[in-house]
Amino acid sequence: MQIIKNNLQEIFIELIRNSKEKIYLSSPFIKENIAKLIVENKKEWVDCKILTKFTIPNIRAWWLDLSVVNYFNWKDFSVKNISNLHAKIFIFDNNIIITSANLTNWGFFKNLEYWVLFQNNLEVEKDFLNFYFDKNHNLIEEKHILKIKEIIDNLPKLDKKDKNISLDEDDIFLEDISSVKENLSKWNLLTYECINKIWKNIFKTEDIYFFD
């Protein structure tokens, strides 16, 4: 076992270049420049499987670049969606990394992250493949990309100046909160619905005037 805290990109590239059979990556957030780094450094014949969080909130908030999924598909990567994914696992042949870092600029260059590198850990690879082959986790195809793009294009546009889109905000709750809404009073529910439509983590009073 090896603890890695520095030179993450250099080590990541080296592991990609040395992989001869497989590259399996699990990351809810993926940015385009990291995706290109993966594609440009891997051997052409290597089997590549990706698990990510292909959800409207994740894509709309720019934590997962929609172009990434398109790019991976175009390069014959196999990409699957797990809507509650939080695990970050990187598998390069017999080298396996379990980490706090997403495949983002913050994950590689800005956040204080921790990588734990193992060799020949069959249990982790088995778990990854169980997630991947789970019938509840769908392969992301072009039709899904087009559909989610259509939905997002018809939603109110987010202002990048009003949202720090560079942060890997793992602690923000983005899933179904129907159980919470059921326990809200009429006024609190109305307030929640208005704030939810604003879709900003930090907003100003004038943002609420839209609902007057």
PDB file of C-alpha atoms in Angstrom:
ATOM      1  CA  MET A   1       0.000   0.000   0.000  1.00  0.00           C
ATOM      2  CA  GLN A   2       1.218   3.499  -0.853  1.00  0.00           C
ATOM      3  CA  ILE A   3      -0.125   6.879   0.285  1.00  0.00           C
ATOM      4  CA  ILE A   4      -0.054   9.574  -2.426  1.00  0.00           C
ATOM      5  CA  LYS A   5      -0.613  13.259  -1.641  1.00  0.00           C
ATOM      6  CA  ASN A   6       1.505  15.088  -4.223  1.00  0.00           C
ATOM      7  CA  ASN A   7       2.144  15.101  -7.995  1.00  0.00           C
ATOM      8  CA  LEU A   8      -1.250  13.536  -8.614  1.00  0.00           C
ATOM      9  CA  GLN A   9      -1.456  14.355 -12.315  1.00  0.00           C
ATOM     10  CA  GLU A  10       2.006  13.001 -13.067  1.00  0.00           C
ATOM     11  CA  ILE A  11       1.286   9.732 -11.272  1.00  0.00           C
ATOM     12  CA  PHE A  12      -2.147   9.476 -12.901  1.00  0.00           C
ATOM     13  CA  ILE A  13      -0.656   9.897 -16.388  1.00  0.00           C
ATOM     14  CA  GLU A  14       2.057   7.337 -15.667  1.00  0.00           C
ATOM     15  CA  LEU A  15      -0.530   4.784 -14.524  1.00  0.00           C
ATOM     16  CA  ILE A  16      -2.607   5.397 -17.655  1.00  0.00           C
ATOM     17  CA  ARG A  17       0.387   5.023 -19.965  1.00  0.00           C
ATOM     18  CA  ASN A  18       1.514   1.816 -18.248  1.00  0.00           C
ATOM     19  CA  SER A  19      -1.921   0.168 -18.408  1.00  0.00           C
ATOM     20  CA  LYS A  20      -1.941  -2.683 -20.936  1.00  0.00           C
ATOM     21  CA  GLU A  21      -5.327  -4.306 -20.292  1.00  0.00           C
ATOM     22  CA  LYS A  22      -7.842  -2.142 -18.457  1.00  0.00           C
ATOM     23  CA  ILE A  23      -8.631   1.276 -17.069  1.00  0.00           C
ATOM     24  CA  TYR A  24     -11.719   1.419 -14.835  1.00  0.00           C
ATOM     25  CA  LEU A  25     -12.645   4.779 -13.328  1.00  0.00           C
ATOM     26  CA  SER A  26     -15.400   5.753 -10.902  1.00  0.00           C
ATOM     27  CA  SER A  27     -15.966   9.481 -10.356  1.00  0.00           C
ATOM     28  CA  PRO A  28     -19.222  11.452 -10.030  1.00  0.00           C
ATOM     29  CA  PHE A  29     -17.556  14.648 -11.264  1.00  0.00           C
ATOM     30  CA  ILE A  30     -15.442  14.684 -14.438  1.00  0.00           C
ATOM     31  CA  LYS A  31     -14.107  17.712 -16.306  1.00  0.00           C
ATOM     32  CA  GLU A  32     -13.279  17.807 -19.992  1.00  0.00           C
ATOM     33  CA  ASN A  33      -9.556  18.515 -19.692  1.00  0.00           C
ATOM     34  CA  ILE A  34      -9.072  15.492 -17.400  1.00  0.00           C
ATOM     35  CA  ALA A  35     -11.063  13.321 -19.813  1.00  0.00           C
ATOM     36  CA  LYS A  36      -8.800  14.394 -22.669  1.00  0.00           C
ATOM     37  CA  LEU A  37      -5.750  13.649 -20.545  1.00  0.00           C
ATOM     38  CA  ILE A  38      -7.032  10.088 -20.076  1.00  0.00           C
ATOM     39  CA  VAL A  39      -7.789   9.524 -23.762  1.00  0.00           C
ATOM     40  CA  GLU A  40      -4.561  11.056 -25.023  1.00  0.00           C
ATOM     41  CA  ASN A  41      -2.348   8.924 -22.761  1.00  0.00           C
ATOM     42  CA  LYS A  42      -4.010   5.502 -22.884  1.00  0.00           C
ATOM     43  CA  LYS A  43      -3.058   2.704 -25.248  1.00  0.00           C
ATOM     44  CA  GLU A  44      -5.587   2.244 -28.028  1.00  0.00           C
ATOM     45  CA  TRP A  45      -6.555  -1.351 -27.185  1.00  0.00           C
ATOM     46  CA  VAL A  46      -7.046  -0.914 -23.436  1.00  0.00           C
ATOM     47  CA  ASP A  47     -10.543  -1.706 -22.118  1.00  0.00           C
ATOM     48  CA  CYS A  48     -11.995   1.467 -20.562  1.00  0.00           C
ATOM     49  CA  LYS A  49     -15.034   1.513 -18.298  1.00  0.00           C
ATOM     50  CA  ILE A  50     -16.361   4.642 -16.573  1.00  0.00           C
ATOM     51  CA  LEU A  51     -18.875   5.058 -13.764  1.00  0.00           C
ATOM     52  CA  THR A  52     -20.200   8.571 -13.226  1.00  0.00           C
ATOM     53  CA  LYS A  53     -23.206  10.534 -11.966  1.00  0.00           C
ATOM     54  CA  PHE A  54     -25.197  11.437 -15.079  1.00  0.00           C
ATOM     55  CA  THR A  55     -27.902  13.543 -13.444  1.00  0.00           C
ATOM     56  CA  ILE A  56     -29.478  16.849 -14.408  1.00  0.00           C
ATOM     57  CA  PRO A  57     -28.293  18.690 -11.253  1.00  0.00           C
ATOM     58  CA  ASN A  58     -24.753  17.381 -11.720  1.00  0.00           C
ATOM     59  CA  ILE A  59     -24.564  18.422 -15.368  1.00  0.00           C
ATOM     60  CA  ARG A  60     -26.486  21.657 -14.982  1.00  0.00           C
ATOM     61  CA  ALA A  61     -24.108  22.804 -12.259  1.00  0.00           C
ATOM     62  CA  TRP A  62     -21.072  21.980 -14.462  1.00  0.00           C
ATOM     63  CA  TRP A  63     -19.703  19.342 -12.081  1.00  0.00           C
ATOM     64  CA  LEU A  64     -19.925  16.765 -14.852  1.00  0.00           C
ATOM     65  CA  ASP A  65     -19.235  18.173 -18.317  1.00  0.00           C
ATOM     66  CA  LEU A  66     -21.808  16.826 -20.776  1.00  0.00           C
ATOM     67  CA  SER A  67     -19.114  16.984 -23.441  1.00  0.00           C
ATOM     68  CA  VAL A  68     -17.105  14.451 -21.408  1.00  0.00           C
ATOM     69  CA  VAL A  69     -19.686  11.692 -21.844  1.00  0.00           C
ATOM     70  CA  ASN A  70     -19.951  12.450 -25.558  1.00  0.00           C
ATOM     71  CA  TYR A  71     -16.169  12.420 -25.865  1.00  0.00           C
ATOM     72  CA  PHE A  72     -15.755   9.121 -24.023  1.00  0.00           C
ATOM     73  CA  ASN A  73     -18.456   7.484 -26.147  1.00  0.00           C
ATOM     74  CA  TRP A  74     -16.816   8.776 -29.315  1.00  0.00           C
ATOM     75  CA  LYS A  75     -13.529   7.237 -28.148  1.00  0.00           C
ATOM     76  CA  ASP A  76     -15.203   3.840 -27.485  1.00  0.00           C
ATOM     77  CA  PHE A  77     -15.226   4.116 -23.719  1.00  0.00           C
ATOM     78  CA  SER A  78     -18.103   2.407 -21.956  1.00  0.00           C
ATOM     79  CA  VAL A  79     -19.823   4.900 -19.633  1.00  0.00           C
ATOM     80  CA  LYS A  80     -22.530   4.004 -17.127  1.00  0.00           C
ATOM     81  CA  ASN A  81     -24.683   6.115 -14.831  1.00  0.00           C
ATOM     82  CA  ILE A  82     -25.062   5.598 -11.078  1.00  0.00           C
ATOM     83  CA  SER A  83     -27.274   8.410  -9.812  1.00  0.00           C
ATOM     84  CA  ASN A  84     -26.115   8.107  -6.188  1.00  0.00           C
ATOM     85  CA  LEU A  85     -22.438   7.573  -6.983  1.00  0.00           C
ATOM     86  CA  HIS A  86     -19.951   9.013  -4.524  1.00  0.00           C
ATOM     87  CA  ALA A  87     -17.084   6.493  -4.715  1.00  0.00           C
ATOM     88  CA  LYS A  88     -13.849   7.491  -6.409  1.00  0.00           C
ATOM     89  CA  ILE A  89     -11.996   4.399  -7.603  1.00  0.00           C
ATOM     90  CA  PHE A  90      -9.275   4.291 -10.266  1.00  0.00           C
ATOM     91  CA  ILE A  91      -8.135   0.899 -11.568  1.00  0.00           C
ATOM     92  CA  PHE A  92      -5.135   0.553 -13.889  1.00  0.00           C
ATOM     93  CA  ASP A  93      -4.465  -3.144 -14.546  1.00  0.00           C
ATOM     94  CA  ASN A  94      -3.297  -4.397 -11.128  1.00  0.00           C
ATOM     95  CA  ASN A  95      -2.900  -0.919  -9.627  1.00  0.00           C
ATOM     96  CA  ILE A  96      -5.937   0.316  -7.723  1.00  0.00           C
ATOM     97  CA  ILE A  97      -6.467   3.757  -6.203  1.00  0.00           C
ATOM     98  CA  ILE A  98      -9.154   4.600  -3.661  1.00  0.00           C
ATOM     99  CA  THR A  99      -9.340   8.346  -3.216  1.00  0.00           C
ATOM    100  CA  SER A 100     -11.293  11.383  -2.100  1.00  0.00           C
ATOM    101  CA  ALA A 101     -10.548  13.125  -5.421  1.00  0.00           C
ATOM    102  CA  ASN A 102     -12.859  13.554  -8.373  1.00  0.00           C
ATOM    103  CA  LEU A 103     -11.536  13.709 -11.937  1.00  0.00           C
ATOM    104  CA  THR A 104     -11.559  17.503 -11.883  1.00  0.00           C
ATOM    105  CA  ASN A 105      -9.108  20.385 -11.691  1.00  0.00           C
ATOM    106  CA  TRP A 106      -9.923  20.833  -8.013  1.00  0.00           C
ATOM    107  CA  GLY A 107      -9.418  17.133  -7.400  1.00  0.00           C
ATOM    108  CA  PHE A 108      -5.991  17.161  -9.049  1.00  0.00           C
ATOM    109  CA  PHE A 109      -4.579  20.595  -8.372  1.00  0.00           C
ATOM    110  CA  LYS A 110      -6.397  22.561  -5.650  1.00  0.00           C
ATOM    111  CA  ASN A 111      -8.080  20.404  -3.013  1.00  0.00           C
ATOM    112  CA  LEU A 112      -6.226  18.589  -0.255  1.00  0.00           C
ATOM    113  CA  GLU A 113      -6.798  15.040  -1.495  1.00  0.00           C
ATOM    114  CA  TYR A 114      -5.647  11.586  -0.476  1.00  0.00           C
ATOM    115  CA  TRP A 115      -4.871   8.656  -2.770  1.00  0.00           C
ATOM    116  CA  VAL A 116      -4.305   5.161  -1.438  1.00  0.00           C
ATOM    117  CA  LEU A 117      -2.623   2.894  -3.991  1.00  0.00           C
ATOM    118  CA  PHE A 118      -2.951  -0.887  -3.766  1.00  0.00           C
ATOM    119  CA  GLN A 119      -1.686  -3.681  -5.973  1.00  0.00           C
ATOM    120  CA  ASN A 120      -3.738  -6.750  -6.870  1.00  0.00           C
ATOM    121  CA  ASN A 121      -6.761  -5.927  -4.742  1.00  0.00           C
ATOM    122  CA  LEU A 122      -9.318  -8.210  -6.345  1.00  0.00           C
ATOM    123  CA  GLU A 123     -12.082  -7.215  -3.943  1.00  0.00           C
ATOM    124  CA  VAL A 124     -12.122  -3.595  -5.113  1.00  0.00           C
ATOM    125  CA  GLU A 125     -12.098  -4.590  -8.775  1.00  0.00           C
ATOM    126  CA  LYS A 126     -14.893  -7.081  -8.105  1.00  0.00           C
ATOM    127  CA  ASP A 127     -16.966  -4.341  -6.467  1.00  0.00           C
ATOM    128  CA  PHE A 128     -16.383  -2.008  -9.407  1.00  0.00           C
ATOM    129  CA  LEU A 129     -17.504  -4.660 -11.887  1.00  0.00           C
ATOM    130  CA  ASN A 130     -20.539  -5.514  -9.767  1.00  0.00           C
ATOM    131  CA  PHE A 131     -21.547  -1.854  -9.889  1.00  0.00           C
ATOM    132  CA  TYR A 132     -20.850  -1.707 -13.608  1.00  0.00           C
ATOM    133  CA  PHE A 133     -22.843  -4.816 -14.523  1.00  0.00           C
ATOM    134  CA  ASP A 134     -25.741  -4.051 -12.203  1.00  0.00           C
ATOM    135  CA  LYS A 135     -28.854  -3.966 -14.435  1.00  0.00           C
ATOM    136  CA  ASN A 136     -30.085  -0.866 -12.599  1.00  0.00           C
ATOM    137  CA  HIS A 137     -27.127   1.125 -13.895  1.00  0.00           C
ATOM    138  CA  ASN A 138     -27.663   2.074 -17.506  1.00  0.00           C
ATOM    139  CA  LEU A 139     -25.168   2.556 -20.273  1.00  0.00           C
ATOM    140  CA  ILE A 140     -25.169   6.213 -21.310  1.00  0.00           C
ATOM    141  CA  GLU A 141     -25.922   6.423 -25.027  1.00  0.00           C
ATOM    142  CA  GLU A 142     -26.208   9.303 -27.470  1.00  0.00           C
ATOM    143  CA  LYS A 143     -30.004   9.383 -27.077  1.00  0.00           C
ATOM    144  CA  HIS A 144     -29.598   9.986 -23.331  1.00  0.00           C
ATOM    145  CA  ILE A 145     -27.085  12.776 -23.946  1.00  0.00           C
ATOM    146  CA  LEU A 146     -29.415  14.479 -26.429  1.00  0.00           C
ATOM    147  CA  LYS A 147     -32.400  14.142 -24.107  1.00  0.00           C
ATOM    148  CA  ILE A 148     -30.671  15.570 -21.066  1.00  0.00           C
ATOM    149  CA  LYS A 149     -29.267  18.407 -23.191  1.00  0.00           C
ATOM    150  CA  GLU A 150     -32.791  19.204 -24.389  1.00  0.00           C
ATOM    151  CA  ILE A 151     -34.075  19.291 -20.811  1.00  0.00           C
ATOM    152  CA  ILE A 152     -31.253  21.506 -19.558  1.00  0.00           C
ATOM    153  CA  ASP A 153     -31.589  23.863 -22.537  1.00  0.00           C
ATOM    154  CA  ASN A 154     -35.212  24.445 -21.532  1.00  0.00           C
ATOM    155  CA  LEU A 155     -34.404  25.226 -17.905  1.00  0.00           C
ATOM    156  CA  PRO A 156     -33.509  28.747 -16.686  1.00  0.00           C
ATOM    157  CA  LYS A 157     -29.876  29.444 -17.399  1.00  0.00           C
ATOM    158  CA  LEU A 158     -27.425  29.475 -14.526  1.00  0.00           C
ATOM    159  CA  ASP A 159     -25.150  32.464 -14.151  1.00  0.00           C
ATOM    160  CA  LYS A 160     -21.573  31.246 -13.700  1.00  0.00           C
ATOM    161  CA  LYS A 161     -20.748  34.513 -11.944  1.00  0.00           C
ATOM    162  CA  ASP A 162     -23.276  33.676  -9.233  1.00  0.00           C
ATOM    163  CA  LYS A 163     -22.115  30.117  -8.666  1.00  0.00           C
ATOM    164  CA  ASN A 164     -18.654  28.880  -7.859  1.00  0.00           C
ATOM    165  CA  ILE A 165     -18.750  26.106 -10.421  1.00  0.00           C
ATOM    166  CA  SER A 166     -15.153  25.045  -9.835  1.00  0.00           C
ATOM    167  CA  LEU A 167     -15.840  23.542  -6.432  1.00  0.00           C
ATOM    168  CA  ASP A 168     -16.325  19.816  -5.965  1.00  0.00           C
ATOM    169  CA  GLU A 169     -19.315  20.275  -3.704  1.00  0.00           C
ATOM    170  CA  ASP A 170     -19.776  16.739  -2.450  1.00  0.00           C
ATOM    171  CA  ASP A 171     -21.703  17.928   0.558  1.00  0.00           C
ATOM    172  CA  ILE A 172     -24.581  19.465  -1.414  1.00  0.00           C
ATOM    173  CA  PHE A 173     -27.665  17.262  -1.406  1.00  0.00           C
ATOM    174  CA  LEU A 174     -28.823  16.792  -5.008  1.00  0.00           C
ATOM    175  CA  GLU A 175     -31.045  13.740  -4.857  1.00  0.00           C
ATOM    176  CA  ASP A 176     -34.783  13.212  -4.540  1.00  0.00           C
ATOM    177  CA  ILE A 177     -36.063  14.901  -1.368  1.00  0.00           C
ATOM    178  CA  SER A 178     -39.729  13.922  -1.672  1.00  0.00           C
ATOM    179  CA  SER A 179     -39.673  12.516   1.858  1.00  0.00           C
ATOM    180  CA  VAL A 180     -38.527  15.919   3.142  1.00  0.00           C
ATOM    181  CA  LYS A 181     -41.134  17.845   1.143  1.00  0.00           C
ATOM    182  CA  GLU A 182     -43.915  15.692   2.538  1.00  0.00           C
ATOM    183  CA  ASN A 183     -43.145  17.063   5.999  1.00  0.00           C
ATOM    184  CA  LEU A 184     -43.115  20.737   5.027  1.00  0.00           C
ATOM    185  CA  SER A 185     -46.020  23.023   5.835  1.00  0.00           C
ATOM    186  CA  LYS A 186     -47.749  24.826   2.972  1.00  0.00           C
ATOM    187  CA  TRP A 187     -45.742  28.039   3.442  1.00  0.00           C
ATOM    188  CA  ASN A 188     -42.433  26.234   3.933  1.00  0.00           C
ATOM    189  CA  LEU A 189     -43.118  24.072   0.903  1.00  0.00           C
ATOM    190  CA  LEU A 190     -43.833  27.155  -1.230  1.00  0.00           C
ATOM    191  CA  THR A 191     -40.614  28.755   0.015  1.00  0.00           C
ATOM    192  CA  TYR A 192     -38.651  25.624  -0.811  1.00  0.00           C
ATOM    193  CA  GLU A 193     -40.123  25.427  -4.330  1.00  0.00           C
ATOM    194  CA  CYS A 194     -39.180  29.053  -5.030  1.00  0.00           C
ATOM    195  CA  ILE A 195     -35.626  28.656  -3.747  1.00  0.00           C
ATOM    196  CA  ASN A 196     -35.194  25.405  -5.647  1.00  0.00           C
ATOM    197  CA  LYS A 197     -36.130  27.134  -8.901  1.00  0.00           C
ATOM    198  CA  ILE A 198     -33.437  29.762  -8.349  1.00  0.00           C
ATOM    199  CA  TRP A 199     -30.827  26.979  -8.404  1.00  0.00           C
ATOM    200  CA  LYS A 200     -28.021  28.864  -6.729  1.00  0.00           C
ATOM    201  CA  ASN A 201     -26.158  27.873  -3.609  1.00  0.00           C
ATOM    202  CA  ILE A 202     -25.759  31.556  -2.754  1.00  0.00           C
ATOM    203  CA  PHE A 203     -28.447  33.993  -3.882  1.00  0.00           C
ATOM    204  CA  LYS A 204     -29.519  37.587  -3.288  1.00  0.00           C
ATOM    205  CA  THR A 205     -32.865  39.075  -2.276  1.00  0.00           C
ATOM    206  CA  GLU A 206     -33.519  40.305  -5.812  1.00  0.00           C
ATOM    207  CA  ASP A 207     -33.346  36.724  -7.066  1.00  0.00           C
ATOM    208  CA  ILE A 208     -36.551  36.016  -5.154  1.00  0.00           C
ATOM    209  CA  TYR A 209     -38.466  38.937  -6.734  1.00  0.00           C
ATOM    210  CA  PHE A 210     -38.989  36.767  -9.800  1.00  0.00           C
ATOM    211  CA  PHE A 211     -41.758  34.989  -7.858  1.00  0.00           C
ATOM    212  CA  ASP A 212     -43.722  38.134  -6.890  1.00  0.00           C
TER     213      ASP A 212
END
